[in-house]
């Protein structure tokens, strides 16, 4: 009787992912025709498979490349509904913003996104109340969202539109006042440049939730968030090897 291949540990998965990375990016490019989106899709697929393994799902080592490929294929199919084509990576600005947030916010986001913990479970891990844990995650998410939208690259074609560009992140979030929102809507209606900027911010905002976990994993993999190590170690499966992942995670 042939033995079934064992599921990889964290270090083995990391090595396998890094070895497959060039092929995965090339495959994603053939599906999307967009090099920036390709890298983001691969990072998202990496996070999805990583979290499944971390949660205890048994996936044979030999099946990992196929699992990653299948996730990328599904994401590429869904991407046709994601708005205007990407003109840059969405993942990289997200990683930078995460690196600038307070550590306690990033920790809260890790527990919610990477660990998929409920507020009650997160409260036990952080020795606080469920209400405090939920409030912290909500505050961190809103701050991350605002700064992520502000971090999207690009400059207005006209200097006169600079003020409108500054207001667009708040408009996308719905945090601007009624009068300001009305003024901005009138301007966007008559300004193609600002309208395109608005469309790209809306598209980026729509991808934020899906990419947050991938960005958190990349932040940790790059070694720029050492305060996450105890959280990773507490998870068991990933403790042995998540830190070994290098630049391949974010391409």
PDB file of N, CA, C and O in Angstrom, residues 177-250:
ATOM      1  N   UNK A 177     -18.888  65.336   5.238  1.00  0.00           N
ATOM      2  CA  UNK A 177     -20.193  65.891   5.524  1.00  0.00           C
ATOM      3  C   UNK A 177     -21.052  66.000   4.274  1.00  0.00           C
ATOM      4  O   UNK A 177     -20.546  65.944   3.148  1.00  0.00           O
ATOM      5  N   UNK A 178     -22.368  66.178   4.441  1.00  0.00           N
ATOM      6  CA  UNK A 178     -23.277  66.252   3.290  1.00  0.00           C
ATOM      7  C   UNK A 178     -22.913  67.373   2.319  1.00  0.00           C
ATOM      8  O   UNK A 178     -22.955  67.171   1.100  1.00  0.00           O
ATOM      9  N   UNK A 179     -22.574  68.545   2.821  1.00  0.00           N
ATOM     10  CA  UNK A 179     -22.248  69.672   1.947  1.00  0.00           C
ATOM     11  C   UNK A 179     -20.974  69.390   1.160  1.00  0.00           C
ATOM     12  O   UNK A 179     -20.918  69.617  -0.064  1.00  0.00           O
ATOM     13  N   UNK A 180     -19.948  68.890   1.836  1.00  0.00           N
ATOM     14  CA  UNK A 180     -18.693  68.570   1.164  1.00  0.00           C
ATOM     15  C   UNK A 180     -18.894  67.456   0.145  1.00  0.00           C
ATOM     16  O   UNK A 180     -18.348  67.501  -0.964  1.00  0.00           O
ATOM     17  N   UNK A 181     -19.688  66.468   0.497  1.00  0.00           N
ATOM     18  CA  UNK A 181     -19.945  65.351  -0.415  1.00  0.00           C
ATOM     19  C   UNK A 181     -20.668  65.834  -1.674  1.00  0.00           C
ATOM     20  O   UNK A 181     -20.361  65.397  -2.788  1.00  0.00           O
ATOM     21  N   UNK A 182     -21.598  66.739  -1.505  1.00  0.00           N
ATOM     22  CA  UNK A 182     -22.328  67.267  -2.657  1.00  0.00           C
ATOM     23  C   UNK A 182     -21.396  68.071  -3.566  1.00  0.00           C
ATOM     24  O   UNK A 182     -21.446  67.928  -4.799  1.00  0.00           O
ATOM     25  N   UNK A 183     -20.556  68.915  -2.988  1.00  0.00           N
ATOM     26  CA  UNK A 183     -19.615  69.700  -3.780  1.00  0.00           C
ATOM     27  C   UNK A 183     -18.662  68.797  -4.546  1.00  0.00           C
ATOM     28  O   UNK A 183     -18.387  69.036  -5.734  1.00  0.00           O
ATOM     29  N   UNK A 184     -18.172  67.774  -3.889  1.00  0.00           N
ATOM     30  CA  UNK A 184     -17.241  66.860  -4.534  1.00  0.00           C
ATOM     31  C   UNK A 184     -17.918  66.085  -5.653  1.00  0.00           C
ATOM     32  O   UNK A 184     -17.331  65.880  -6.729  1.00  0.00           O
ATOM     33  N   UNK A 185     -19.149  65.674  -5.437  1.00  0.00           N
ATOM     34  CA  UNK A 185     -19.882  64.938  -6.466  1.00  0.00           C
ATOM     35  C   UNK A 185     -20.092  65.794  -7.709  1.00  0.00           C
ATOM     36  O   UNK A 185     -19.980  65.301  -8.843  1.00  0.00           O
ATOM     37  N   UNK A 186     -20.386  67.064  -7.525  1.00  0.00           N
ATOM     38  CA  UNK A 186     -20.564  67.979  -8.662  1.00  0.00           C
ATOM     39  C   UNK A 186     -19.254  68.122  -9.426  1.00  0.00           C
ATOM     40  O   UNK A 186     -19.219  68.093 -10.658  1.00  0.00           O
ATOM     41  N   UNK A 187     -18.158  68.273  -8.700  1.00  0.00           N
ATOM     42  CA  UNK A 187     -16.852  68.418  -9.357  1.00  0.00           C
ATOM     43  C   UNK A 187     -16.480  67.154 -10.127  1.00  0.00           C
ATOM     44  O   UNK A 187     -16.031  67.224 -11.278  1.00  0.00           O
ATOM     45  N   UNK A 188     -16.668  65.996  -9.492  1.00  0.00           N
ATOM     46  CA  UNK A 188     -16.321  64.730 -10.141  1.00  0.00           C
ATOM     47  C   UNK A 188     -17.111  64.541 -11.420  1.00  0.00           C
ATOM     48  O   UNK A 188     -16.600  64.025 -12.429  1.00  0.00           O
ATOM     49  N   UNK A 189     -18.361  64.957 -11.403  1.00  0.00           N
ATOM     50  CA  UNK A 189     -19.209  64.809 -12.585  1.00  0.00           C
ATOM     51  C   UNK A 189     -18.648  65.549 -13.788  1.00  0.00           C
ATOM     52  O   UNK A 189     -18.831  65.119 -14.928  1.00  0.00           O
ATOM     53  N   UNK A 190     -17.928  66.649 -13.544  1.00  0.00           N
ATOM     54  CA  UNK A 190     -17.391  67.431 -14.652  1.00  0.00           C
ATOM     55  C   UNK A 190     -15.896  67.310 -14.845  1.00  0.00           C
ATOM     56  O   UNK A 190     -15.327  67.987 -15.707  1.00  0.00           O
ATOM     57  N   UNK A 191     -15.234  66.459 -14.048  1.00  0.00           N
ATOM     58  CA  UNK A 191     -13.772  66.325 -14.131  1.00  0.00           C
ATOM     59  C   UNK A 191     -13.403  64.862 -14.353  1.00  0.00           C
ATOM     60  O   UNK A 191     -13.535  64.036 -13.446  1.00  0.00           O
ATOM     61  N   UNK A 192     -12.934  64.547 -15.536  1.00  0.00           N
ATOM     62  CA  UNK A 192     -12.608  63.158 -15.868  1.00  0.00           C
ATOM     63  C   UNK A 192     -11.470  62.631 -14.999  1.00  0.00           C
ATOM     64  O   UNK A 192     -11.491  61.477 -14.563  1.00  0.00           O
ATOM     65  N   UNK A 193     -10.468  63.470 -14.750  1.00  0.00           N
ATOM     66  CA  UNK A 193      -9.318  63.034 -13.962  1.00  0.00           C
ATOM     67  C   UNK A 193      -9.740  62.632 -12.548  1.00  0.00           C
ATOM     68  O   UNK A 193      -9.351  61.574 -12.039  1.00  0.00           O
ATOM     69  N   UNK A 194     -10.536  63.458 -11.909  1.00  0.00           N
ATOM     70  CA  UNK A 194     -11.000  63.146 -10.554  1.00  0.00           C
ATOM     71  C   UNK A 194     -11.968  61.959 -10.558  1.00  0.00           C
ATOM     72  O   UNK A 194     -12.008  61.178  -9.610  1.00  0.00           O
ATOM     73  N   UNK A 195     -12.731  61.845 -11.637  1.00  0.00           N
ATOM     74  CA  UNK A 195     -13.654  60.714 -11.728  1.00  0.00           C
ATOM     75  C   UNK A 195     -12.881  59.396 -11.825  1.00  0.00           C
ATOM     76  O   UNK A 195     -13.233  58.404 -11.175  1.00  0.00           O
ATOM     77  N   UNK A 196     -11.814  59.389 -12.613  1.00  0.00           N
ATOM     78  CA  UNK A 196     -10.987  58.183 -12.722  1.00  0.00           C
ATOM     79  C   UNK A 196     -10.308  57.866 -11.394  1.00  0.00           C
ATOM     80  O   UNK A 196     -10.182  56.707 -10.999  1.00  0.00           O
ATOM     81  N   UNK A 197      -9.854  58.926 -10.701  1.00  0.00           N
ATOM     82  CA  UNK A 197      -9.245  58.713  -9.386  1.00  0.00           C
ATOM     83  C   UNK A 197     -10.241  58.099  -8.422  1.00  0.00           C
ATOM     84  O   UNK A 197      -9.903  57.167  -7.666  1.00  0.00           O
ATOM     85  N   UNK A 198     -11.447  58.605  -8.464  1.00  0.00           N
ATOM     86  CA  UNK A 198     -12.501  58.079  -7.608  1.00  0.00           C
ATOM     87  C   UNK A 198     -12.750  56.591  -7.910  1.00  0.00           C
ATOM     88  O   UNK A 198     -12.860  55.762  -7.001  1.00  0.00           O
ATOM     89  N   UNK A 199     -12.809  56.243  -9.180  1.00  0.00           N
ATOM     90  CA  UNK A 199     -13.054  54.859  -9.572  1.00  0.00           C
ATOM     91  C   UNK A 199     -11.940  53.943  -9.076  1.00  0.00           C
ATOM     92  O   UNK A 199     -12.196  52.819  -8.622  1.00  0.00           O
ATOM     93  N   UNK A 200     -10.707  54.419  -9.142  1.00  0.00           N
ATOM     94  CA  UNK A 200      -9.580  53.601  -8.705  1.00  0.00           C
ATOM     95  C   UNK A 200      -9.568  53.449  -7.185  1.00  0.00           C
ATOM     96  O   UNK A 200      -9.222  52.382  -6.667  1.00  0.00           O
ATOM     97  N   UNK A 201      -9.942  54.500  -6.478  1.00  0.00           N
ATOM     98  CA  UNK A 201     -10.019  54.394  -5.024  1.00  0.00           C
ATOM     99  C   UNK A 201     -11.135  53.442  -4.600  1.00  0.00           C
ATOM    100  O   UNK A 201     -10.967  52.676  -3.654  1.00  0.00           O
ATOM    101  N   UNK A 202     -12.248  53.498  -5.298  1.00  0.00           N
ATOM    102  CA  UNK A 202     -13.350  52.581  -4.990  1.00  0.00           C
ATOM    103  C   UNK A 202     -12.914  51.139  -5.235  1.00  0.00           C
ATOM    104  O   UNK A 202     -13.208  50.229  -4.437  1.00  0.00           O
ATOM    105  N   UNK A 203     -12.187  50.910  -6.345  1.00  0.00           N
ATOM    106  CA  UNK A 203     -11.695  49.566  -6.647  1.00  0.00           C
ATOM    107  C   UNK A 203     -10.705  49.104  -5.585  1.00  0.00           C
ATOM    108  O   UNK A 203     -10.743  47.947  -5.131  1.00  0.00           O
ATOM    109  N   UNK A 204      -9.799  49.990  -5.167  1.00  0.00           N
ATOM    110  CA  UNK A 204      -8.829  49.642  -4.130  1.00  0.00           C
ATOM    111  C   UNK A 204      -9.537  49.341  -2.811  1.00  0.00           C
ATOM    112  O   UNK A 204      -9.198  48.378  -2.104  1.00  0.00           O
ATOM    113  N   UNK A 205     -10.538  50.149  -2.482  1.00  0.00           N
ATOM    114  CA  UNK A 205     -11.296  49.950  -1.257  1.00  0.00           C
ATOM    115  C   UNK A 205     -11.997  48.597  -1.268  1.00  0.00           C
ATOM    116  O   UNK A 205     -12.079  47.921  -0.236  1.00  0.00           O
ATOM    117  N   UNK A 206     -12.466  48.193  -2.429  1.00  0.00           N
ATOM    118  CA  UNK A 206     -13.135  46.910  -2.543  1.00  0.00           C
ATOM    119  C   UNK A 206     -12.210  45.720  -2.354  1.00  0.00           C
ATOM    120  O   UNK A 206     -12.662  44.622  -2.023  1.00  0.00           O
ATOM    121  N   UNK A 207     -10.905  45.926  -2.553  1.00  0.00           N
ATOM    122  CA  UNK A 207      -9.936  44.843  -2.408  1.00  0.00           C
ATOM    123  C   UNK A 207      -9.289  44.814  -1.027  1.00  0.00           C
ATOM    124  O   UNK A 207      -8.580  43.866  -0.689  1.00  0.00           O
ATOM    125  N   UNK A 208      -9.522  45.842  -0.238  1.00  0.00           N
ATOM    126  CA  UNK A 208      -8.817  45.972   1.033  1.00  0.00           C
ATOM    127  C   UNK A 208      -9.028  44.778   1.953  1.00  0.00           C
ATOM    128  O   UNK A 208      -8.069  44.226   2.512  1.00  0.00           O
ATOM    129  N   UNK A 209     -10.267  44.378   2.144  1.00  0.00           N
ATOM    130  CA  UNK A 209     -10.560  43.287   3.077  1.00  0.00           C
ATOM    131  C   UNK A 209      -9.855  42.001   2.672  1.00  0.00           C
ATOM    132  O   UNK A 209      -9.326  41.268   3.522  1.00  0.00           O
ATOM    133  N   UNK A 210      -9.815  41.721   1.373  1.00  0.00           N
ATOM    134  CA  UNK A 210      -9.199  40.488   0.895  1.00  0.00           C
ATOM    135  C   UNK A 210      -7.686  40.510   1.029  1.00  0.00           C
ATOM    136  O   UNK A 210      -7.053  39.463   1.201  1.00  0.00           O
ATOM    137  N   UNK A 211      -7.081  41.698   0.931  1.00  0.00           N
ATOM    138  CA  UNK A 211      -5.624  41.800   0.942  1.00  0.00           C
ATOM    139  C   UNK A 211      -5.030  42.054   2.322  1.00  0.00           C
ATOM    140  O   UNK A 211      -3.810  41.964   2.490  1.00  0.00           O
ATOM    141  N   UNK A 212      -5.857  42.377   3.302  1.00  0.00           N
ATOM    142  CA  UNK A 212      -5.311  42.712   4.619  1.00  0.00           C
ATOM    143  C   UNK A 212      -4.542  41.544   5.228  1.00  0.00           C
ATOM    144  O   UNK A 212      -3.443  41.716   5.766  1.00  0.00           O
ATOM    145  N   UNK A 213      -5.090  40.355   5.147  1.00  0.00           N
ATOM    146  CA  UNK A 213      -4.391  39.195   5.688  1.00  0.00           C
ATOM    147  C   UNK A 213      -3.073  38.941   4.983  1.00  0.00           C
ATOM    148  O   UNK A 213      -2.050  38.647   5.624  1.00  0.00           O
ATOM    149  N   UNK A 214      -3.076  39.039   3.652  1.00  0.00           N
ATOM    150  CA  UNK A 214      -1.846  38.841   2.885  1.00  0.00           C
ATOM    151  C   UNK A 214      -0.799  39.876   3.258  1.00  0.00           C
ATOM    152  O   UNK A 214       0.391  39.575   3.355  1.00  0.00           O
ATOM    153  N   UNK A 215      -1.228  41.117   3.478  1.00  0.00           N
ATOM    154  CA  UNK A 215      -0.294  42.178   3.853  1.00  0.00           C
ATOM    155  C   UNK A 215       0.263  41.948   5.256  1.00  0.00           C
ATOM    156  O   UNK A 215       1.454  42.184   5.508  1.00  0.00           O
ATOM    157  N   UNK A 216      -0.567  41.493   6.176  1.00  0.00           N
ATOM    158  CA  UNK A 216      -0.090  41.189   7.524  1.00  0.00           C
ATOM    159  C   UNK A 216       0.940  40.064   7.496  1.00  0.00           C
ATOM    160  O   UNK A 216       1.977  40.141   8.180  1.00  0.00           O
ATOM    161  N   UNK A 217       0.673  39.028   6.707  1.00  0.00           N
ATOM    162  CA  UNK A 217       1.613  37.925   6.602  1.00  0.00           C
ATOM    163  C   UNK A 217       2.924  38.399   5.981  1.00  0.00           C
ATOM    164  O   UNK A 217       4.007  38.015   6.429  1.00  0.00           O
ATOM    165  N   UNK A 218       2.840  39.236   4.952  1.00  0.00           N
ATOM    166  CA  UNK A 218       4.052  39.772   4.332  1.00  0.00           C
ATOM    167  C   UNK A 218       4.828  40.641   5.305  1.00  0.00           C
ATOM    168  O   UNK A 218       6.063  40.600   5.350  1.00  0.00           O
ATOM    169  N   UNK A 219       4.121  41.439   6.101  1.00  0.00           N
ATOM    170  CA  UNK A 219       4.778  42.283   7.103  1.00  0.00           C
ATOM    171  C   UNK A 219       5.568  41.423   8.074  1.00  0.00           C
ATOM    172  O   UNK A 219       6.713  41.743   8.428  1.00  0.00           O
ATOM    173  N   UNK A 220       4.969  40.331   8.494  1.00  0.00           N
ATOM    174  CA  UNK A 220       5.660  39.436   9.415  1.00  0.00           C
ATOM    175  C   UNK A 220       6.814  38.708   8.723  1.00  0.00           C
ATOM    176  O   UNK A 220       7.919  38.612   9.264  1.00  0.00           O
ATOM    177  N   UNK A 221       6.556  38.202   7.529  1.00  0.00           N
ATOM    178  CA  UNK A 221       7.573  37.450   6.795  1.00  0.00           C
ATOM    179  C   UNK A 221       8.830  38.273   6.540  1.00  0.00           C
ATOM    180  O   UNK A 221       9.938  37.741   6.512  1.00  0.00           O
ATOM    181  N   UNK A 222       8.670  39.560   6.338  1.00  0.00           N
ATOM    182  CA  UNK A 222       9.815  40.429   6.064  1.00  0.00           C
ATOM    183  C   UNK A 222      10.604  40.780   7.311  1.00  0.00           C
ATOM    184  O   UNK A 222      11.639  41.437   7.231  1.00  0.00           O
ATOM    185  N   UNK A 223      10.108  40.357   8.460  1.00  0.00           N
ATOM    186  CA  UNK A 223      10.827  40.590   9.696  1.00  0.00           C
ATOM    187  C   UNK A 223      10.711  41.991  10.245  1.00  0.00           C
ATOM    188  O   UNK A 223      11.475  42.381  11.138  1.00  0.00           O
ATOM    189  N   UNK A 224       9.747  42.762   9.749  1.00  0.00           N
ATOM    190  CA  UNK A 224       9.607  44.154  10.190  1.00  0.00           C
ATOM    191  C   UNK A 224       8.576  44.324  11.296  1.00  0.00           C
ATOM    192  O   UNK A 224       8.317  45.448  11.720  1.00  0.00           O
ATOM    193  N   UNK A 225       8.007  43.225  11.755  1.00  0.00           N
ATOM    194  CA  UNK A 225       7.045  43.293  12.857  1.00  0.00           C
ATOM    195  C   UNK A 225       7.378  42.198  13.871  1.00  0.00           C
ATOM    196  O   UNK A 225       6.599  41.262  14.069  1.00  0.00           O
ATOM    197  N   UNK A 226       8.531  42.292  14.537  1.00  0.00           N
ATOM    198  CA  UNK A 226       8.932  41.239  15.483  1.00  0.00           C
ATOM    199  C   UNK A 226       7.956  41.051  16.637  1.00  0.00           C
ATOM    200  O   UNK A 226       7.905  39.973  17.240  1.00  0.00           O
ATOM    201  N   UNK A 227       7.161  42.078  16.937  1.00  0.00           N
ATOM    202  CA  UNK A 227       6.199  41.961  18.029  1.00  0.00           C
ATOM    203  C   UNK A 227       5.073  40.972  17.712  1.00  0.00           C
ATOM    204  O   UNK A 227       4.297  40.600  18.601  1.00  0.00           O
ATOM    205  N   UNK A 228       4.989  40.529  16.448  1.00  0.00           N
ATOM    206  CA  UNK A 228       3.989  39.532  16.089  1.00  0.00           C
ATOM    207  C   UNK A 228       4.470  38.102  16.358  1.00  0.00           C
ATOM    208  O   UNK A 228       3.674  37.165  16.294  1.00  0.00           O
ATOM    209  N   UNK A 229       5.758  37.944  16.642  1.00  0.00           N
ATOM    210  CA  UNK A 229       6.299  36.595  16.816  1.00  0.00           C
ATOM    211  C   UNK A 229       5.582  35.787  17.899  1.00  0.00           C
ATOM    212  O   UNK A 229       5.287  34.603  17.688  1.00  0.00           O
ATOM    213  N   UNK A 230       5.288  36.379  19.059  1.00  0.00           N
ATOM    214  CA  UNK A 230       4.567  35.579  20.061  1.00  0.00           C
ATOM    215  C   UNK A 230       3.196  35.112  19.578  1.00  0.00           C
ATOM    216  O   UNK A 230       2.755  34.014  19.926  1.00  0.00           O
ATOM    217  N   UNK A 231       2.528  35.930  18.781  1.00  0.00           N
ATOM    218  CA  UNK A 231       1.222  35.541  18.260  1.00  0.00           C
ATOM    219  C   UNK A 231       1.358  34.394  17.276  1.00  0.00           C
ATOM    220  O   UNK A 231       0.550  33.460  17.265  1.00  0.00           O
ATOM    221  N   UNK A 232       2.371  34.467  16.425  1.00  0.00           N
ATOM    222  CA  UNK A 232       2.599  33.400  15.457  1.00  0.00           C
ATOM    223  C   UNK A 232       2.969  32.108  16.179  1.00  0.00           C
ATOM    224  O   UNK A 232       2.472  31.031  15.861  1.00  0.00           O
ATOM    225  N   UNK A 233       3.845  32.230  17.177  1.00  0.00           N
ATOM    226  CA  UNK A 233       4.249  31.043  17.930  1.00  0.00           C
ATOM    227  C   UNK A 233       3.071  30.398  18.638  1.00  0.00           C
ATOM    228  O   UNK A 233       2.987  29.180  18.738  1.00  0.00           O
ATOM    229  N   UNK A 234       2.145  31.230  19.095  1.00  0.00           N
ATOM    230  CA  UNK A 234       0.980  30.697  19.802  1.00  0.00           C
ATOM    231  C   UNK A 234       0.082  29.884  18.885  1.00  0.00           C
ATOM    232  O   UNK A 234      -0.708  29.062  19.342  1.00  0.00           O
ATOM    233  N   UNK A 235       0.222  30.102  17.578  1.00  0.00           N
ATOM    234  CA  UNK A 235      -0.619  29.382  16.626  1.00  0.00           C
ATOM    235  C   UNK A 235      -0.165  27.978  16.335  1.00  0.00           C
ATOM    236  O   UNK A 235      -0.889  27.214  15.707  1.00  0.00           O
ATOM    237  N   UNK A 236       1.058  27.627  16.744  1.00  0.00           N
ATOM    238  CA  UNK A 236       1.502  26.255  16.570  1.00  0.00           C
ATOM    239  C   UNK A 236       2.097  25.963  15.209  1.00  0.00           C
ATOM    240  O   UNK A 236       3.305  25.994  15.028  1.00  0.00           O
ATOM    241  N   UNK A 237       1.248  25.684  14.221  1.00  0.00           N
ATOM    242  CA  UNK A 237       1.735  25.208  12.919  1.00  0.00           C
ATOM    243  C   UNK A 237       2.736  26.152  12.294  1.00  0.00           C
ATOM    244  O   UNK A 237       3.791  25.741  11.816  1.00  0.00           O
ATOM    245  N   UNK A 238       2.446  27.473  12.295  1.00  0.00           N
ATOM    246  CA  UNK A 238       3.291  28.413  11.583  1.00  0.00           C
ATOM    247  C   UNK A 238       4.534  28.802  12.353  1.00  0.00           C
ATOM    248  O   UNK A 238       5.426  29.415  11.809  1.00  0.00           O
ATOM    249  N   UNK A 239       4.613  28.451  13.625  1.00  0.00           N
ATOM    250  CA  UNK A 239       5.718  28.937  14.438  1.00  0.00           C
ATOM    251  C   UNK A 239       7.062  28.462  13.932  1.00  0.00           C
ATOM    252  O   UNK A 239       8.059  29.158  14.043  1.00  0.00           O
ATOM    253  N   UNK A 240       7.109  27.270  13.354  1.00  0.00           N
ATOM    254  CA  UNK A 240       8.391  26.712  12.967  1.00  0.00           C
ATOM    255  C   UNK A 240       9.009  27.387  11.772  1.00  0.00           C
ATOM    256  O   UNK A 240      10.214  27.374  11.607  1.00  0.00           O
ATOM    257  N   UNK A 241       8.184  27.982  10.898  1.00  0.00           N
ATOM    258  CA  UNK A 241       8.804  28.444   9.687  1.00  0.00           C
ATOM    259  C   UNK A 241       8.281  29.692   9.038  1.00  0.00           C
ATOM    260  O   UNK A 241       8.812  30.074   8.001  1.00  0.00           O
ATOM    261  N   UNK A 242       7.287  30.370   9.579  1.00  0.00           N
ATOM    262  CA  UNK A 242       6.765  31.545   8.892  1.00  0.00           C
ATOM    263  C   UNK A 242       7.830  32.620   8.737  1.00  0.00           C
ATOM    264  O   UNK A 242       7.886  33.308   7.724  1.00  0.00           O
ATOM    265  N   UNK A 243       8.720  32.739   9.723  1.00  0.00           N
ATOM    266  CA  UNK A 243       9.728  33.787   9.663  1.00  0.00           C
ATOM    267  C   UNK A 243      10.756  33.523   8.583  1.00  0.00           C
ATOM    268  O   UNK A 243      11.505  34.413   8.208  1.00  0.00           O
ATOM    269  N   UNK A 244      10.814  32.303   8.059  1.00  0.00           N
ATOM    270  CA  UNK A 244      11.779  32.002   7.027  1.00  0.00           C
ATOM    271  C   UNK A 244      11.373  32.546   5.677  1.00  0.00           C
ATOM    272  O   UNK A 244      12.171  32.616   4.759  1.00  0.00           O
ATOM    273  N   UNK A 245      10.113  32.926   5.524  1.00  0.00           N
ATOM    274  CA  UNK A 245       9.655  33.445   4.239  1.00  0.00           C
ATOM    275  C   UNK A 245      10.293  34.793   3.983  1.00  0.00           C
ATOM    276  O   UNK A 245      10.335  35.629   4.842  1.00  0.00           O
ATOM    277  N   UNK A 246      10.777  35.015   2.773  1.00  0.00           N
ATOM    278  CA  UNK A 246      11.457  36.253   2.450  1.00  0.00           C
ATOM    279  C   UNK A 246      10.701  37.082   1.460  1.00  0.00           C
ATOM    280  O   UNK A 246       9.481  37.131   1.479  1.00  0.00           O
ATOM    281  N   UNK A 247      11.427  37.685   0.552  1.00  0.00           N
ATOM    282  CA  UNK A 247      10.810  38.613  -0.395  1.00  0.00           C
ATOM    283  C   UNK A 247       9.816  37.923  -1.296  1.00  0.00           C
ATOM    284  O   UNK A 247       8.965  38.589  -1.886  1.00  0.00           O
ATOM    285  N   UNK A 248       9.882  36.611  -1.426  1.00  0.00           N
ATOM    286  CA  UNK A 248       8.963  35.914  -2.318  1.00  0.00           C
ATOM    287  C   UNK A 248       7.519  36.109  -1.945  1.00  0.00           C
ATOM    288  O   UNK A 248       6.649  36.086  -2.808  1.00  0.00           O
ATOM    289  N   UNK A 249       7.238  36.319  -0.669  1.00  0.00           N
ATOM    290  CA  UNK A 249       5.853  36.467  -0.235  1.00  0.00           C
ATOM    291  C   UNK A 249       5.182  37.632  -0.920  1.00  0.00           C
ATOM    292  O   UNK A 249       4.034  37.552  -1.358  1.00  0.00           O
ATOM    293  N   UNK A 250       5.890  38.765  -1.013  1.00  0.00           N
ATOM    294  CA  UNK A 250       5.286  39.947  -1.612  1.00  0.00           C
ATOM    295  C   UNK A 250       5.809  40.213  -3.000  1.00  0.00           C
ATOM    296  O   UNK A 250       5.468  41.201  -3.616  1.00  0.00           O
TER     297      UNK A 250
END
